[in-house]
Amino acid sequence: MPPGSLAPLPPPQPKLTAKAKKGPGPPRRTPLTRPLAIFASQFTPSMLVERRQNLLFIGRRL
């Protein structure tokens, strides 16, 4: 039984290496977050309020 319990321990080590490989992943995602920030910056609170009012107006007409 003791050798069997030692066998499962090696697999976690490969998992750690996999996480190390995933490290470069986040830098790839960062370029996508920048356009999202620019896109979000285009919307001002007033624009959101106007959109809300337009939706309410359309809802009332329906």
mmCIF file of N, CA and C in Angstrom:
data_model
loop_
_atom_site.group_PDB
_atom_site.id
_atom_site.type_symbol
_atom_site.label_atom_id
_atom_site.label_comp_id
_atom_site.label_asym_id
_atom_site.label_seq_id
_atom_site.Cartn_x
_atom_site.Cartn_y
_atom_site.Cartn_z
ATOM 1 N N MET A 1 0.837 -1.224 0.000
ATOM 2 C CA MET A 1 0.000 0.000 0.000
ATOM 3 C C MET A 1 0.859 1.256 0.000
ATOM 4 N N PRO A 2 1.925 1.335 0.826
ATOM 5 C CA PRO A 2 2.744 2.558 0.821
ATOM 6 C C PRO A 2 3.243 2.923 -0.578
ATOM 7 N N PRO A 3 3.767 1.942 -1.365
ATOM 8 C CA PRO A 3 4.216 2.320 -2.716
ATOM 9 C C PRO A 3 3.065 2.878 -3.553
ATOM 10 N N GLY A 4 1.871 2.321 -3.353
ATOM 11 C CA GLY A 4 0.715 2.821 -4.115
ATOM 12 C C GLY A 4 0.432 4.271 -3.757
ATOM 13 N N SER A 5 0.598 4.625 -2.482
ATOM 14 C CA SER A 5 0.322 6.001 -2.062
ATOM 15 C C SER A 5 1.385 6.941 -2.630
ATOM 16 N N LEU A 6 2.602 6.424 -2.834
ATOM 17 C CA LEU A 6 3.665 7.272 -3.387
ATOM 18 C C LEU A 6 3.440 7.505 -4.886
ATOM 19 N N ALA A 7 2.829 6.536 -5.552
ATOM 20 C CA ALA A 7 2.626 6.670 -6.992
ATOM 21 C C ALA A 7 1.782 7.899 -7.337
ATOM 22 N N PRO A 8 0.675 8.160 -6.632
ATOM 23 C CA PRO A 8 -0.152 9.334 -6.974
ATOM 24 C C PRO A 8 0.598 10.650 -6.835
ATOM 25 N N LEU A 9 1.643 10.702 -6.012
ATOM 26 C CA LEU A 9 2.345 11.977 -5.792
ATOM 27 C C LEU A 9 3.009 12.504 -7.070
ATOM 28 N N PRO A 10 3.661 11.667 -7.891
ATOM 29 C CA PRO A 10 4.282 12.196 -9.122
ATOM 30 C C PRO A 10 3.319 12.936 -10.053
ATOM 31 N N PRO A 11 2.075 12.469 -10.261
ATOM 32 C CA PRO A 11 1.173 13.173 -11.181
ATOM 33 C C PRO A 11 0.997 14.667 -10.845
ATOM 34 N N PRO A 12 0.859 15.060 -9.563
ATOM 35 C CA PRO A 12 0.706 16.491 -9.264
ATOM 36 C C PRO A 12 1.858 17.328 -9.827
ATOM 37 N N GLN A 13 3.051 16.771 -9.877
ATOM 38 C CA GLN A 13 4.186 17.542 -10.395
ATOM 39 C C GLN A 13 3.986 17.915 -11.866
ATOM 40 N N PRO A 14 3.583 16.972 -12.733
ATOM 41 C CA PRO A 14 3.283 17.350 -14.123
ATOM 42 C C PRO A 14 2.219 18.437 -14.198
ATOM 43 N N LYS A 15 1.220 18.400 -13.280
ATOM 44 C CA LYS A 15 0.175 19.418 -13.282
ATOM 45 C C LYS A 15 0.785 20.788 -13.025
ATOM 46 N N LEU A 16 1.776 20.841 -12.133
ATOM 47 C CA LEU A 16 2.429 22.126 -11.849
ATOM 48 C C LEU A 16 3.120 22.642 -13.113
ATOM 49 N N THR A 17 3.741 21.717 -13.865
ATOM 50 C CA THR A 17 4.416 22.138 -15.090
ATOM 51 C C THR A 17 3.390 22.667 -16.088
ATOM 52 N N ALA A 18 2.204 22.039 -16.111
ATOM 53 C CA ALA A 18 1.157 22.493 -17.016
ATOM 54 C C ALA A 18 0.764 23.926 -16.665
ATOM 55 N N LYS A 19 0.669 24.233 -15.353
ATOM 56 C CA LYS A 19 0.338 25.591 -14.938
ATOM 57 C C LYS A 19 1.424 26.558 -15.408
ATOM 58 N N ALA A 20 2.693 26.100 -15.341
ATOM 59 C CA ALA A 20 3.795 26.941 -15.801
ATOM 60 C C ALA A 20 3.626 27.237 -17.297
ATOM 61 N N LYS A 21 3.164 26.243 -18.057
ATOM 62 C CA LYS A 21 2.939 26.456 -19.489
ATOM 63 C C LYS A 21 1.787 27.446 -19.709
ATOM 64 N N LYS A 22 0.787 27.406 -18.805
ATOM 65 C CA LYS A 22 -0.345 28.316 -18.942
ATOM 66 C C LYS A 22 0.068 29.756 -18.638
ATOM 67 N N GLY A 23 1.202 29.927 -17.981
ATOM 68 C CA GLY A 23 1.676 31.271 -17.630
ATOM 69 C C GLY A 23 1.632 32.226 -18.821
ATOM 70 N N PRO A 24 2.185 31.837 -19.984
ATOM 71 C CA PRO A 24 2.134 32.730 -21.153
ATOM 72 C C PRO A 24 0.722 33.022 -21.627
ATOM 73 N N GLY A 25 -0.257 32.257 -21.173
ATOM 74 C CA GLY A 25 -1.646 32.478 -21.595
ATOM 75 C C GLY A 25 -2.156 33.869 -21.253
ATOM 76 N N PRO A 26 -2.042 34.301 -19.993
ATOM 77 C CA PRO A 26 -2.573 35.617 -19.614
ATOM 78 C C PRO A 26 -2.058 36.763 -20.483
ATOM 79 N N PRO A 27 -0.755 36.818 -20.807
ATOM 80 C CA PRO A 27 -0.285 37.897 -21.703
ATOM 81 C C PRO A 27 -1.048 37.923 -23.033
ATOM 82 N N ARG A 28 -1.439 36.736 -23.512
ATOM 83 C CA ARG A 28 -2.210 36.698 -24.762
ATOM 84 C C ARG A 28 -3.585 37.318 -24.554
ATOM 85 N N ARG A 29 -4.142 37.152 -23.348
ATOM 86 C CA ARG A 29 -5.479 37.688 -23.082
ATOM 87 C C ARG A 29 -5.435 39.206 -22.897
ATOM 88 N N THR A 30 -4.329 39.740 -22.400
ATOM 89 C CA THR A 30 -4.260 41.176 -22.108
ATOM 90 C C THR A 30 -4.564 42.023 -23.348
ATOM 91 N N PRO A 31 -4.059 41.666 -24.535
ATOM 92 C CA PRO A 31 -4.389 42.484 -25.718
ATOM 93 C C PRO A 31 -5.895 42.585 -25.948
ATOM 94 N N LEU A 32 -6.644 41.556 -25.551
ATOM 95 C CA LEU A 32 -8.092 41.591 -25.751
ATOM 96 C C LEU A 32 -8.759 42.515 -24.739
ATOM 97 N N THR A 33 -8.181 42.622 -23.543
ATOM 98 C CA THR A 33 -8.803 43.450 -22.509
ATOM 99 C C THR A 33 -8.681 44.928 -22.868
ATOM 100 N N ARG A 34 -7.611 45.316 -23.542
ATOM 101 C CA ARG A 34 -7.437 46.731 -23.882
ATOM 102 C C ARG A 34 -8.547 47.235 -24.799
ATOM 103 N N PRO A 35 -8.857 46.546 -25.885
ATOM 104 C CA PRO A 35 -9.984 46.995 -26.738
ATOM 105 C C PRO A 35 -11.280 47.061 -25.950
ATOM 106 N N LEU A 36 -11.488 46.120 -25.025
ATOM 107 C CA LEU A 36 -12.708 46.143 -24.221
ATOM 108 C C LEU A 36 -12.744 47.406 -23.369
ATOM 109 N N ALA A 37 -11.603 47.789 -22.801
ATOM 110 C CA ALA A 37 -11.558 49.000 -21.980
ATOM 111 C C ALA A 37 -11.857 50.220 -22.840
ATOM 112 N N ILE A 38 -11.283 50.263 -24.049
ATOM 113 C CA ILE A 38 -11.547 51.393 -24.955
ATOM 114 C C ILE A 38 -13.019 51.411 -25.337
ATOM 115 N N PHE A 39 -13.578 50.236 -25.626
ATOM 116 C CA PHE A 39 -14.984 50.151 -26.005
ATOM 117 C C PHE A 39 -15.874 50.609 -24.858
ATOM 118 N N ALA A 40 -15.530 50.197 -23.635
ATOM 119 C CA ALA A 40 -16.330 50.581 -22.469
ATOM 120 C C ALA A 40 -16.193 52.078 -22.209
ATOM 121 N N SER A 41 -15.011 52.656 -22.462
ATOM 122 C CA SER A 41 -14.802 54.073 -22.185
ATOM 123 C C SER A 41 -15.665 54.942 -23.107
ATOM 124 N N GLN A 42 -16.071 54.390 -24.254
ATOM 125 C CA GLN A 42 -16.888 55.165 -25.180
ATOM 126 C C GLN A 42 -18.285 55.406 -24.622
ATOM 127 N N PHE A 43 -18.733 54.533 -23.716
ATOM 128 C CA PHE A 43 -20.079 54.675 -23.159
ATOM 129 C C PHE A 43 -20.032 55.558 -21.924
ATOM 130 N N THR A 44 -20.750 56.659 -21.948
ATOM 131 C CA THR A 44 -20.805 57.554 -20.797
ATOM 132 C C THR A 44 -22.097 57.279 -20.025
ATOM 133 N N PRO A 45 -22.146 57.653 -18.755
ATOM 134 C CA PRO A 45 -23.379 57.440 -17.976
ATOM 135 C C PRO A 45 -24.598 58.036 -18.673
ATOM 136 N N SER A 46 -24.418 59.207 -19.306
ATOM 137 C CA SER A 46 -25.566 59.837 -19.977
ATOM 138 C C SER A 46 -26.081 58.945 -21.105
ATOM 139 N N MET A 47 -25.150 58.305 -21.825
ATOM 140 C CA MET A 47 -25.572 57.424 -22.916
ATOM 141 C C MET A 47 -26.381 56.257 -22.358
ATOM 142 N N LEU A 48 -25.929 55.715 -21.226
ATOM 143 C CA LEU A 48 -26.667 54.593 -20.635
ATOM 144 C C LEU A 48 -28.048 55.048 -20.187
ATOM 145 N N VAL A 49 -28.142 56.254 -19.644
ATOM 146 C CA VAL A 49 -29.444 56.773 -19.196
ATOM 147 C C VAL A 49 -30.358 56.955 -20.403
ATOM 148 N N GLU A 50 -29.814 57.517 -21.491
ATOM 149 C CA GLU A 50 -30.633 57.725 -22.692
ATOM 150 C C GLU A 50 -31.129 56.382 -23.225
ATOM 151 N N ARG A 51 -30.245 55.387 -23.232
ATOM 152 C CA ARG A 51 -30.659 54.069 -23.736
ATOM 153 C C ARG A 51 -31.768 53.516 -22.847
ATOM 154 N N ARG A 52 -31.624 53.694 -21.531
ATOM 155 C CA ARG A 52 -32.654 53.193 -20.615
ATOM 156 C C ARG A 52 -33.979 53.897 -20.885
ATOM 157 N N GLN A 53 -33.941 55.213 -21.080
ATOM 158 C CA GLN A 53 -35.166 55.956 -21.352
ATOM 159 C C GLN A 53 -35.793 55.506 -22.666
ATOM 160 N N ASN A 54 -34.957 55.255 -23.679
ATOM 161 C CA ASN A 54 -35.477 54.802 -24.971
ATOM 162 C C ASN A 54 -36.154 53.446 -24.816
ATOM 163 N N LEU A 55 -35.541 52.545 -24.050
ATOM 164 C CA LEU A 55 -36.150 51.230 -23.852
ATOM 165 C C LEU A 55 -37.474 51.373 -23.122
ATOM 166 N N LEU A 56 -37.545 52.247 -22.124
ATOM 167 C CA LEU A 56 -38.803 52.440 -21.390
ATOM 168 C C LEU A 56 -39.858 53.026 -22.328
ATOM 169 N N PHE A 57 -39.431 53.982 -23.173
ATOM 170 C CA PHE A 57 -40.379 54.605 -24.098
ATOM 171 C C PHE A 57 -40.929 53.567 -25.077
ATOM 172 N N ILE A 58 -40.042 52.724 -25.610
ATOM 173 C CA ILE A 58 -40.487 51.679 -26.544
ATOM 174 C C ILE A 58 -41.428 50.724 -25.819
ATOM 175 N N GLY A 59 -41.090 50.382 -24.566
ATOM 176 C CA GLY A 59 -41.934 49.467 -23.800
ATOM 177 C C GLY A 59 -43.322 50.056 -23.584
ATOM 178 N N ARG A 60 -43.401 51.357 -23.344
ATOM 179 C CA ARG A 60 -44.701 51.986 -23.120
ATOM 180 C C ARG A 60 -45.518 51.982 -24.408
ATOM 181 N N ARG A 61 -44.840 52.219 -25.536
ATOM 182 C CA ARG A 61 -45.565 52.251 -26.814
ATOM 183 C C ARG A 61 -46.131 50.868 -27.123
ATOM 184 N N LEU A 62 -45.367 49.819 -26.769
ATOM 185 C CA LEU A 62 -45.859 48.468 -27.023
ATOM 186 C C LEU A 62 -47.022 48.187 -26.072
#
